[in-house]
Amino acid sequence: MISSVLPTYARAPLSFTHGEGSWLVEADGSRYLDLGAGIGVNALGHANPELAQVLSAQAGKLWHVSNLYQIPEQQALADALVAATFADTVFFTNSGTEACELAVKMARKYWFDKDQPERIEILTFEGAFHGRSSAGIAAAGAEKLTKGFGPLLPGFSQLPFGDIEAMRAAVTDKTAAVLVEPIQGEGGIRPMADADLKALRELCDETGALLILDEVQCGMGRTGRLFAHEWAGINPDIMMVAKGIGGGFPLGAVLATENAAFAMVAGTHGSTYGGNPLGCAVGAKVMEIVSDADFLAEVNRKAGLLRQKLEGLIAGHPDIFTGVRGNGLMLGLICKAPNMDVVNASYAQHVLTVPAADNVVRLLPPLTITDDEISEAVARLDAAATSLEG
Ligand SMILES: *Cc1c(COP(=O)(O)O)cnc(C)c1O
C-alpha cells in the first residue's frame, strides 16, 4: 500500500523534534551534528534566535498580501540584494526550481522582444541540477531526472563540464542563454574553473547570449563570498538564488540586470506567495547577517580550518577517501568506498552528511558552525571511516 506521503524519497530512519545551531535533536534526546543543513538551507543554523524573532514579530503583524499591492518587506529585501550585487531588479519565488522557470522565461522573452523569436536555445552542462520542474529537468537533461516525464521542454542542450573548446564551439549567435552552476551541488561539488567562467562570460559578450548563473546552492555566503561568481571576477546577466536566502523559510529569487529583464513587463510573470511579507522579513535578516564583511571573513577562516582537518582525515583513510573539492563551506569528500556507506556510517556516529553524484559526500554545514563543532565533526567522520575499514 502506498504511504500517505508520496514515496519519492528514500528516507533515513531519523526524525528530529528540534534543532539548535548546528545540532538536530531526536525525541529521545539524541543529538546529531548537522553537516547537511537541509542541503545548504539552514545557513544560520537551526532555530536561529534572531531569525525566529523576526519571523514571529512579522507573524504577529502580516503574513500574506497579494502582489497586487506594495509589499515593503519585499521592497527592502530587493533593495538589499540590488545594493550588494550586479543586479538591478529582483523577482521573488518560493523555491529554486521556480527561479529556474523565470530565468528561462526571461531569457526567451528577451530574444522574443528583440525580434529574434527563434533564438530559444539554452546551453547547460552535464551533471547540472536546476530543480524538478519541467524546465528544470529539461535543462539538466540527465535521464535519472527526465525518464518517463516526456515530452520534455525543448531547446536545451548539455555541454561537457569544464571543456572550454566545446563551449567555444557551442555558444553562437543562435544561443539565447548559457545556464551554469559556478559549483555543481547535486553533481558532486564540482567547481567550474574561474578561467572557464571568465571564458563563458566572454563568449556570451561576443554573441549576445545571456549568462544565467544558478547560485541556489553555492550562493548566500556559502563559499565565503556573498555569491560564488565573485571569486571569478565576473557578473551574470541573470542569477537564481534560493536555499540559504530564507535560512529555512521557503524563499527564492531571480536577480537580473535591467537589460536582461527589459521584456518582463506587467502581466508577463507572477506568483501568489513569492515575496510575501513573512518570507521577505526573514530573508532581509539573513541578507543583513550574511552580507556583512566580518561574517564572510569568518566563513572563510572556518572553511580553511575544516578543509585542513579534512585533508588529515583523507590522508588517514586512503581506502575510504581520495580527496576533497569545493570552496568555502561547500565541500565534497571524493570517496573510494561507496558514498552511501560513508553517509550511513556517519549517521551511526551522529553526524549528518549528504550524498551527491560522482561518489561524493557533501558537507554543507551551517555557516555559523563553531571551531569546536568543526573538530567534533571531523572526529566523528574519522570514526565513521574507521568503522568502514573494520
Ligand atoms: C536545490 C537546487 C535547485 C532546486 O531548488 P528547489 O528549491 O528544490 O526547487 C536548483 N538548483 C540548484 C543548484 C540546487 O542546488
Short mmCIF file of C-alpha atoms and ligand atoms in Angstrom, two decimals:
data_model
loop_
_atom_site.label_atom_id
_atom_site.label_comp_id
_atom_site.label_asym_id
_atom_site.label_seq_id
_atom_site.Cartn_x
_atom_site.Cartn_y
_atom_site.Cartn_z
CA MET A 1 0.00 0.00 0.00
CA ILE A 2 1.36 3.42 -0.86
CA SER A 3 2.45 5.55 2.08
CA SER A 4 0.36 8.59 2.87
CA VAL A 5 3.41 10.69 1.97
CA LEU A 6 4.17 10.15 -1.73
CA PRO A 7 7.22 7.86 -1.60
CA THR A 8 9.55 9.87 -3.88
CA TYR A 9 12.32 9.98 -1.26
CA ALA A 10 14.42 7.12 0.15
CA ARG A 11 14.41 8.43 3.71
CA ALA A 12 16.83 7.61 6.53
CA PRO A 13 15.17 6.34 9.73
CA LEU A 14 15.85 9.64 11.52
CA SER A 15 13.32 12.13 12.80
CA PHE A 16 14.04 15.33 14.64
CA THR A 17 11.87 17.25 17.07
CA HIS A 18 14.01 20.36 17.27
CA GLY A 19 17.30 21.96 16.38
CA GLU A 20 19.80 24.31 17.97
CA GLY A 21 22.51 25.89 15.84
CA SER A 22 24.49 23.09 14.19
CA TRP A 23 22.61 20.34 16.05
CA LEU A 24 19.44 18.37 15.41
CA VAL A 25 17.76 16.52 18.27
CA GLU A 26 15.55 13.41 18.21
CA ALA A 27 12.60 12.81 20.52
CA ASP A 28 14.75 10.64 22.83
CA GLY A 29 17.29 13.46 23.15
CA SER A 30 19.96 12.01 20.82
CA ARG A 31 21.90 14.80 19.16
CA TYR A 32 23.23 14.86 15.61
CA LEU A 33 25.83 17.28 14.29
CA ASP A 34 24.32 18.59 11.06
CA LEU A 35 26.78 18.99 8.17
CA GLY A 36 23.93 18.98 5.65
CA ALA A 37 21.90 21.91 6.94
CA GLY A 38 18.81 20.95 4.95
CA ILE A 39 21.05 20.78 1.85
CA GLY A 40 22.54 24.20 2.38
CA VAL A 41 19.30 25.82 3.52
CA ASN A 42 19.84 26.42 7.25
CA ALA A 43 22.70 28.83 6.56
CA LEU A 44 22.44 30.39 10.02
CA GLY A 45 21.78 27.14 11.89
CA HIS A 46 18.60 25.68 13.30
CA ALA A 47 16.14 27.83 15.23
CA ASN A 48 18.44 30.82 14.92
CA PRO A 49 17.16 33.21 17.64
CA GLU A 50 17.49 36.35 15.51
CA LEU A 51 15.56 34.76 12.63
CA ALA A 52 12.96 33.28 15.00
CA GLN A 53 12.44 36.74 16.49
CA VAL A 54 11.97 38.38 13.06
CA LEU A 55 9.63 35.60 11.90
CA SER A 56 7.41 35.73 14.98
CA ALA A 57 7.31 39.54 15.01
CA GLN A 58 6.20 39.52 11.36
CA ALA A 59 3.71 36.70 12.04
CA GLY A 60 2.02 38.93 14.59
CA LYS A 61 1.63 41.74 12.03
CA LEU A 62 1.02 40.46 8.49
CA TRP A 63 1.59 37.05 6.90
CA HIS A 64 0.45 37.43 3.35
CA VAL A 65 -0.81 40.02 0.96
CA SER A 66 -1.09 39.70 -2.79
CA ASN A 67 1.49 41.12 -5.15
CA LEU A 68 -1.42 43.27 -6.31
CA TYR A 69 -0.25 45.62 -3.53
CA GLN A 70 3.01 47.22 -2.42
CA ILE A 71 4.95 44.96 -0.02
CA PRO A 72 7.53 46.99 1.95
CA GLU A 73 9.31 43.87 3.31
CA GLN A 74 9.77 42.64 -0.28
CA GLN A 75 10.98 46.05 -1.40
CA ALA A 76 13.54 46.15 1.42
CA LEU A 77 14.98 42.73 0.55
CA ALA A 78 15.09 43.59 -3.17
CA ASP A 79 16.89 46.85 -2.36
CA ALA A 80 19.46 44.99 -0.23
CA LEU A 81 20.11 42.41 -2.97
CA VAL A 82 20.43 45.10 -5.65
CA ALA A 83 22.79 47.14 -3.46
CA ALA A 84 25.06 44.14 -2.81
CA THR A 85 25.20 42.58 -6.29
CA PHE A 86 25.38 43.10 -10.06
CA ALA A 87 21.58 43.12 -10.21
CA ASP A 88 19.19 45.98 -10.91
CA THR A 89 15.97 44.10 -10.21
CA VAL A 90 14.66 41.06 -8.30
CA PHE A 91 11.66 38.72 -8.53
CA PHE A 92 10.89 36.52 -5.51
CA THR A 93 9.88 32.87 -5.73
CA ASN A 94 9.31 30.11 -3.18
CA SER A 95 11.98 27.71 -4.40
CA GLY A 96 15.00 27.19 -6.60
CA THR A 97 13.19 25.48 -9.41
CA GLU A 98 10.68 28.33 -9.67
CA ALA A 99 13.66 30.64 -10.01
CA CYS A 100 14.84 28.42 -12.87
CA GLU A 101 11.43 28.73 -14.54
CA LEU A 102 11.63 32.52 -14.51
CA ALA A 103 15.29 32.62 -15.60
CA VAL A 104 14.39 30.51 -18.65
CA LYS A 105 11.26 32.55 -19.41
CA MET A 106 13.17 35.81 -19.03
CA ALA A 107 15.91 34.70 -21.45
CA ARG A 108 13.39 33.62 -24.08
CA LYS A 109 11.21 36.71 -23.72
CA TYR A 110 14.35 38.83 -24.08
CA TRP A 111 15.01 37.47 -27.55
CA PHE A 112 11.34 37.46 -28.49
CA ASP A 113 11.12 41.15 -27.72
CA LYS A 114 14.39 41.75 -29.60
CA ASP A 115 12.61 40.38 -32.70
CA GLN A 116 14.60 37.12 -32.67
CA PRO A 117 11.85 34.76 -31.51
CA GLU A 118 13.72 31.75 -32.96
CA ARG A 119 16.60 32.34 -30.53
CA ILE A 120 15.41 29.92 -27.82
CA GLU A 121 18.40 27.61 -27.34
CA ILE A 122 19.72 27.37 -23.77
CA LEU A 123 23.04 25.67 -23.12
CA THR A 124 23.59 23.87 -19.84
CA PHE A 125 26.17 21.38 -18.54
CA GLU A 126 26.32 17.67 -17.92
CA GLY A 127 25.88 16.89 -14.22
CA ALA A 128 23.83 20.06 -13.66
CA PHE A 129 20.83 20.28 -11.36
CA HIS A 130 18.25 23.03 -11.63
CA GLY A 131 15.32 21.56 -9.73
CA ARG A 132 12.39 19.29 -10.56
CA SER A 133 10.07 21.49 -12.61
CA SER A 134 9.57 20.68 -16.29
CA ALA A 135 12.06 23.38 -17.28
CA GLY A 136 14.49 22.32 -14.53
CA ILE A 137 14.66 18.68 -15.60
CA ALA A 138 14.86 19.56 -19.29
CA ALA A 139 17.68 21.98 -18.51
CA ALA A 140 19.67 19.38 -16.57
CA GLY A 141 18.84 16.73 -19.14
CA ALA A 142 20.04 13.66 -17.20
CA GLU A 143 17.97 10.53 -17.73
CA LYS A 144 17.57 9.95 -14.00
CA LEU A 145 15.61 13.23 -13.86
CA THR A 146 13.78 13.14 -17.19
CA LYS A 147 12.93 9.49 -17.92
CA GLY A 148 9.19 8.97 -18.22
CA PHE A 149 8.34 12.66 -17.96
CA GLY A 150 8.29 13.47 -21.65
CA PRO A 151 7.67 15.28 -23.83
CA LEU A 152 10.42 17.48 -22.44
CA LEU A 153 10.52 21.22 -22.84
CA PRO A 154 12.57 21.72 -25.99
CA GLY A 155 15.56 23.96 -26.57
CA PHE A 156 18.11 22.70 -24.03
CA SER A 157 21.41 21.00 -24.70
CA GLN A 158 24.12 19.93 -22.30
CA LEU A 159 27.83 20.60 -22.74
CA PRO A 160 30.59 18.54 -21.15
CA PHE A 161 31.65 20.15 -17.87
CA GLY A 162 34.95 22.01 -17.99
CA ASP A 163 35.56 21.62 -21.74
CA ILE A 164 36.38 25.11 -22.94
CA GLU A 165 36.69 24.09 -26.60
CA ALA A 166 33.22 22.52 -26.55
CA MET A 167 31.87 25.75 -25.05
CA ARG A 168 33.57 27.83 -27.71
CA ALA A 169 32.03 25.70 -30.45
CA ALA A 170 28.56 25.67 -28.87
CA VAL A 171 27.96 29.30 -27.90
CA THR A 172 26.85 31.00 -31.12
CA ASP A 173 24.63 33.85 -32.20
CA LYS A 174 21.76 31.35 -32.04
CA THR A 175 22.25 30.80 -28.29
CA ALA A 176 19.66 32.53 -26.11
CA ALA A 177 21.46 31.88 -22.85
CA VAL A 178 24.01 29.75 -21.05
CA LEU A 179 22.89 28.38 -17.67
CA VAL A 180 25.52 27.13 -15.23
CA GLU A 181 26.15 26.46 -11.54
CA PRO A 182 29.50 28.02 -10.54
CA ILE A 183 29.84 24.94 -8.31
CA GLN A 184 27.67 21.95 -9.18
CA GLY A 185 25.99 20.76 -5.99
CA GLU A 186 23.96 17.62 -6.77
CA GLY A 187 26.53 16.89 -9.49
CA GLY A 188 29.17 16.22 -6.82
CA ILE A 189 30.55 19.59 -5.65
CA ARG A 190 32.23 20.18 -9.00
CA PRO A 191 33.53 23.77 -9.22
CA MET A 192 33.74 25.34 -12.65
CA ALA A 193 37.25 26.78 -13.01
CA ASP A 194 37.43 30.58 -12.73
CA ALA A 195 39.06 30.61 -16.18
CA ASP A 196 36.09 28.70 -17.64
CA LEU A 197 33.58 31.08 -16.05
CA LYS A 198 35.55 34.03 -17.45
CA ALA A 199 35.63 32.37 -20.87
CA LEU A 200 31.86 31.79 -20.71
CA ARG A 201 31.31 35.45 -19.85
CA GLU A 202 33.44 36.48 -22.83
CA LEU A 203 31.64 34.07 -25.18
CA CYS A 204 28.30 35.46 -24.04
CA ASP A 205 29.51 39.02 -24.54
CA GLU A 206 30.70 38.19 -28.06
CA THR A 207 27.45 36.53 -29.12
CA GLY A 208 24.93 38.47 -27.03
CA ALA A 209 23.81 35.30 -25.22
CA LEU A 210 22.68 35.89 -21.65
CA LEU A 211 24.71 34.30 -18.85
CA ILE A 212 22.45 32.75 -16.20
CA LEU A 213 24.13 31.53 -13.01
CA ASP A 214 22.38 29.06 -10.74
CA GLU A 215 23.60 30.02 -7.27
CA VAL A 216 20.75 28.25 -5.49
CA GLN A 217 23.21 26.06 -3.55
CA CYS A 218 26.54 27.95 -3.78
CA GLY A 219 25.21 31.46 -3.12
CA MET A 220 24.35 33.47 0.02
CA GLY A 221 27.77 33.30 1.67
CA ARG A 222 28.26 29.54 1.24
CA THR A 223 31.70 29.93 -0.42
CA GLY A 224 32.89 32.82 1.74
CA ARG A 225 31.75 35.47 -0.73
CA LEU A 226 28.14 36.60 -0.88
CA PHE A 227 27.90 34.88 -4.29
CA ALA A 228 30.31 32.29 -5.69
CA HIS A 229 30.81 34.05 -9.03
CA GLU A 230 32.56 36.90 -7.22
CA TRP A 231 35.63 34.62 -6.88
CA ALA A 232 35.93 34.53 -10.69
CA GLY A 233 35.54 38.30 -11.02
CA ILE A 234 32.62 38.04 -13.42
CA ASN A 235 28.96 39.02 -13.31
CA PRO A 236 25.98 37.17 -14.76
CA ASP A 237 23.01 38.75 -16.54
CA ILE A 238 20.54 36.66 -14.56
CA MET A 239 21.04 34.71 -11.33
CA MET A 240 18.91 32.15 -9.50
CA VAL A 241 19.02 32.15 -5.71
CA ALA A 242 17.13 30.06 -3.12
CA LYS A 243 18.13 27.61 -0.34
CA GLY A 244 20.23 29.75 2.05
CA ILE A 245 18.38 33.02 1.39
CA GLY A 246 15.44 32.09 3.62
CA GLY A 247 17.53 30.30 6.27
CA GLY A 248 14.82 27.61 6.27
CA PHE A 249 11.82 29.71 5.24
CA PRO A 250 10.86 28.76 1.65
CA LEU A 251 12.22 31.64 -0.41
CA GLY A 252 13.94 32.05 -3.74
CA ALA A 253 14.79 34.88 -6.09
CA VAL A 254 15.80 35.76 -9.60
CA LEU A 255 18.23 38.66 -9.82
CA ALA A 256 18.79 40.36 -13.16
CA THR A 257 20.30 43.35 -14.87
CA GLU A 258 17.96 45.97 -16.27
CA ASN A 259 19.00 44.88 -19.77
CA ALA A 260 18.23 41.18 -19.24
CA ALA A 261 14.89 41.96 -17.58
CA PHE A 262 13.68 44.56 -20.07
CA ALA A 263 10.93 42.38 -21.56
CA MET A 264 9.38 41.34 -18.23
CA VAL A 265 6.68 43.97 -18.05
CA ALA A 266 3.45 43.90 -16.02
CA GLY A 267 1.47 40.73 -16.65
CA THR A 268 4.34 38.62 -18.02
CA HIS A 269 5.07 36.67 -14.81
CA GLY A 270 3.68 36.23 -11.31
CA SER A 271 3.48 34.22 -8.12
CA THR A 272 0.85 34.08 -5.40
CA TYR A 273 3.23 33.52 -2.49
CA GLY A 274 6.51 34.72 -3.96
CA GLY A 275 7.86 37.67 -1.98
CA ASN A 276 5.31 37.56 0.79
CA PRO A 277 5.96 39.55 3.99
CA LEU A 278 6.88 36.52 6.14
CA GLY A 279 9.50 35.17 3.74
CA CYS A 280 10.95 38.56 2.90
CA ALA A 281 11.21 39.70 6.53
CA VAL A 282 13.26 36.59 7.30
CA GLY A 283 15.23 36.91 4.04
CA ALA A 284 16.15 40.51 4.83
CA LYS A 285 17.57 39.43 8.19
CA VAL A 286 19.53 36.59 6.58
CA MET A 287 20.84 39.03 3.98
CA GLU A 288 21.85 41.58 6.64
CA ILE A 289 23.84 38.93 8.54
CA VAL A 290 25.37 37.06 5.62
CA SER A 291 26.43 40.08 3.53
CA ASP A 292 28.47 41.50 6.43
CA ALA A 293 32.21 41.51 5.60
CA ASP A 294 33.20 40.21 9.06
CA PHE A 295 30.71 37.35 8.79
CA LEU A 296 32.09 36.36 5.38
CA ALA A 297 35.66 36.57 6.70
CA GLU A 298 34.67 34.14 9.45
CA VAL A 299 33.16 31.76 6.87
CA ASN A 300 36.49 31.82 5.03
CA ARG A 301 38.52 31.25 8.17
CA LYS A 302 36.32 28.33 9.27
CA ALA A 303 36.35 26.90 5.76
CA GLY A 304 40.16 26.85 5.90
CA LEU A 305 40.07 25.07 9.24
CA LEU A 306 37.55 22.47 8.01
CA ARG A 307 39.47 21.85 4.81
CA GLN A 308 42.76 21.39 6.66
CA LYS A 309 41.18 18.87 9.02
CA LEU A 310 39.55 17.05 6.10
CA GLU A 311 42.95 16.73 4.37
CA GLY A 312 44.12 14.95 7.52
CA LEU A 313 41.04 12.73 7.52
CA ILE A 314 41.63 11.76 3.88
CA ALA A 315 45.32 11.04 4.47
CA GLY A 316 44.37 8.76 7.37
CA HIS A 317 41.79 6.78 5.35
CA PRO A 318 43.13 6.24 1.83
CA ASP A 319 40.78 3.29 1.28
CA ILE A 320 37.71 5.41 2.06
CA PHE A 321 38.51 8.87 0.63
CA THR A 322 40.61 10.08 -2.28
CA GLY A 323 40.27 13.86 -1.96
CA VAL A 324 38.22 16.94 -1.18
CA ARG A 325 36.97 19.65 -3.53
CA GLY A 326 34.74 22.70 -3.44
CA ASN A 327 35.02 26.16 -1.96
CA GLY A 328 34.26 27.69 1.42
CA LEU A 329 31.75 25.66 3.41
CA MET A 330 30.60 23.82 0.29
CA LEU A 331 32.92 20.84 0.28
CA GLY A 332 32.77 17.39 -1.26
CA LEU A 333 34.65 14.36 0.03
CA ILE A 334 35.53 12.26 -3.00
CA CYS A 335 35.01 8.69 -1.88
CA LYS A 336 36.67 5.42 -2.78
CA ALA A 337 34.17 3.48 -0.65
CA PRO A 338 30.54 3.80 -1.84
CA ASN A 339 29.39 7.26 -0.74
CA MET A 340 26.14 5.93 0.77
CA ASP A 341 28.24 3.65 3.03
CA VAL A 342 30.07 6.75 4.29
CA VAL A 343 26.79 8.64 4.81
CA ASN A 344 25.28 5.69 6.72
CA ALA A 345 28.42 5.13 8.83
CA SER A 346 28.32 8.85 9.64
CA TYR A 347 24.69 8.56 10.79
CA ALA A 348 25.90 5.89 13.22
CA GLN A 349 28.39 8.46 14.61
CA HIS A 350 25.58 11.04 14.83
CA VAL A 351 26.86 13.30 12.08
CA LEU A 352 24.69 14.17 9.08
CA THR A 353 26.17 14.44 5.58
CA VAL A 354 24.55 14.43 2.14
CA PRO A 355 25.39 12.17 -0.81
CA ALA A 356 25.93 13.65 -4.28
CA ALA A 357 26.70 12.31 -7.75
CA ASP A 358 30.23 11.20 -8.70
CA ASN A 359 30.51 9.16 -5.45
CA VAL A 360 30.86 12.32 -3.36
CA VAL A 361 29.75 13.04 0.21
CA ARG A 362 28.70 16.66 0.59
CA LEU A 363 29.47 18.84 3.59
CA LEU A 364 27.30 21.98 3.74
CA PRO A 365 27.29 22.90 7.43
CA PRO A 366 25.54 25.97 8.80
CA LEU A 367 27.78 28.98 8.12
CA THR A 368 27.58 29.61 11.87
CA ILE A 369 29.32 26.30 12.76
CA THR A 370 31.91 26.84 15.53
CA ASP A 371 35.57 25.76 15.57
CA ASP A 372 34.78 23.17 18.25
CA GLU A 373 31.94 21.77 16.17
CA ILE A 374 34.27 21.51 13.16
CA SER A 375 36.75 19.50 15.27
CA GLU A 376 33.94 17.33 16.62
CA ALA A 377 32.50 16.78 13.13
CA VAL A 378 35.81 15.63 11.67
CA ALA A 379 36.46 13.37 14.68
CA ARG A 380 33.07 11.73 14.05
CA LEU A 381 33.78 11.37 10.31
CA ASP A 382 37.09 9.78 11.29
CA ALA A 383 35.25 7.27 13.50
CA ALA A 384 32.79 6.60 10.66
CA ALA A 385 35.66 5.93 8.22
CA THR A 386 37.37 3.66 10.74
CA SER A 387 34.14 1.68 11.19
CA LEU A 388 34.07 1.06 7.42
CA GLU A 389 37.66 -0.22 7.42
CA GLY A 390 36.85 -2.75 10.16
C1 LIG B 1 18.31 22.69 -4.85
C2 LIG B 1 18.68 23.27 -6.14
C3 LIG B 1 17.71 23.69 -7.07
C4 LIG B 1 16.24 23.46 -6.84
O1 LIG B 1 15.76 24.15 -5.72
P1 LIG B 1 14.33 23.73 -5.11
O2 LIG B 1 14.13 24.75 -4.03
O3 LIG B 1 14.47 22.34 -4.59
O4 LIG B 1 13.35 23.81 -6.19
C5 LIG B 1 18.12 24.30 -8.23
N1 LIG B 1 19.43 24.48 -8.47
C6 LIG B 1 20.40 24.10 -7.62
C7 LIG B 1 21.82 24.36 -7.95
C8 LIG B 1 20.05 23.46 -6.43
O5 LIG B 1 21.00 23.05 -5.60
#
